[in-house]
């Protein structure tokens, strides 16, 4: 199912809320939120999150990358954690919300890093070239 954000000025939070709303009545138990600006995401990270010991008391799994500097993405949320998404505002994702509720989060240690690519400079750094 394709979901289009008709109000992009609401920022990232609006897109995340729309995505979860579209799944509200779907027969799924969990959602894996994967960002499109992290091309170095390794399949092993996804496998580790899917194997994480999450439950209704700790319904969220995030990676803790061995190399510092990467945010907690992707994020796996059991359905019982979906109401957290309603509290998202502005151009922020789940990170600040989860930082405020560490009691709900299982951190999974994984190798490497997962840098965001938001600018041409980020892309140049990732590919080992000079900044564009």
Steps between C-alpha positions, in 0.01 A plus 500: 500500500633842407439785745545860388556779749274782382641733766880469478537824694416295811843344467621148552258441787203545267634239260564252780150551644344448155693179447389355832141614446495315168593180684257537789262233371759286322560151639856575616658476844794735448647768275862546401566868427791529255629836380570561133808714562713223651638303204755312711239318705609137520252210485663361816363801692145420391547133590632598844200725565255231391666259743494749791320388817223761485160461665210719611703632795801589282339525155772687309835381363773733374856434391799622698775525241854405600633809318371813675309771320207306358148560619261229616372392160332294379240459775281193560173569685248245617140606455473578872754784446318661209314754720841665558488617140204727578730715716740578213519865395698705252789383290613232743465126490480248781847569646407771754190311609692179557778686681235626743367145554805271528291262712318397180811440290720197446838600354665248271877530454598480133821547305593805296310823460199630309559863402225730371561646157329839513737721297740478208782522753362196683487310172854600408624392844321168466652431160845610615517806273537869569193702591284602204 
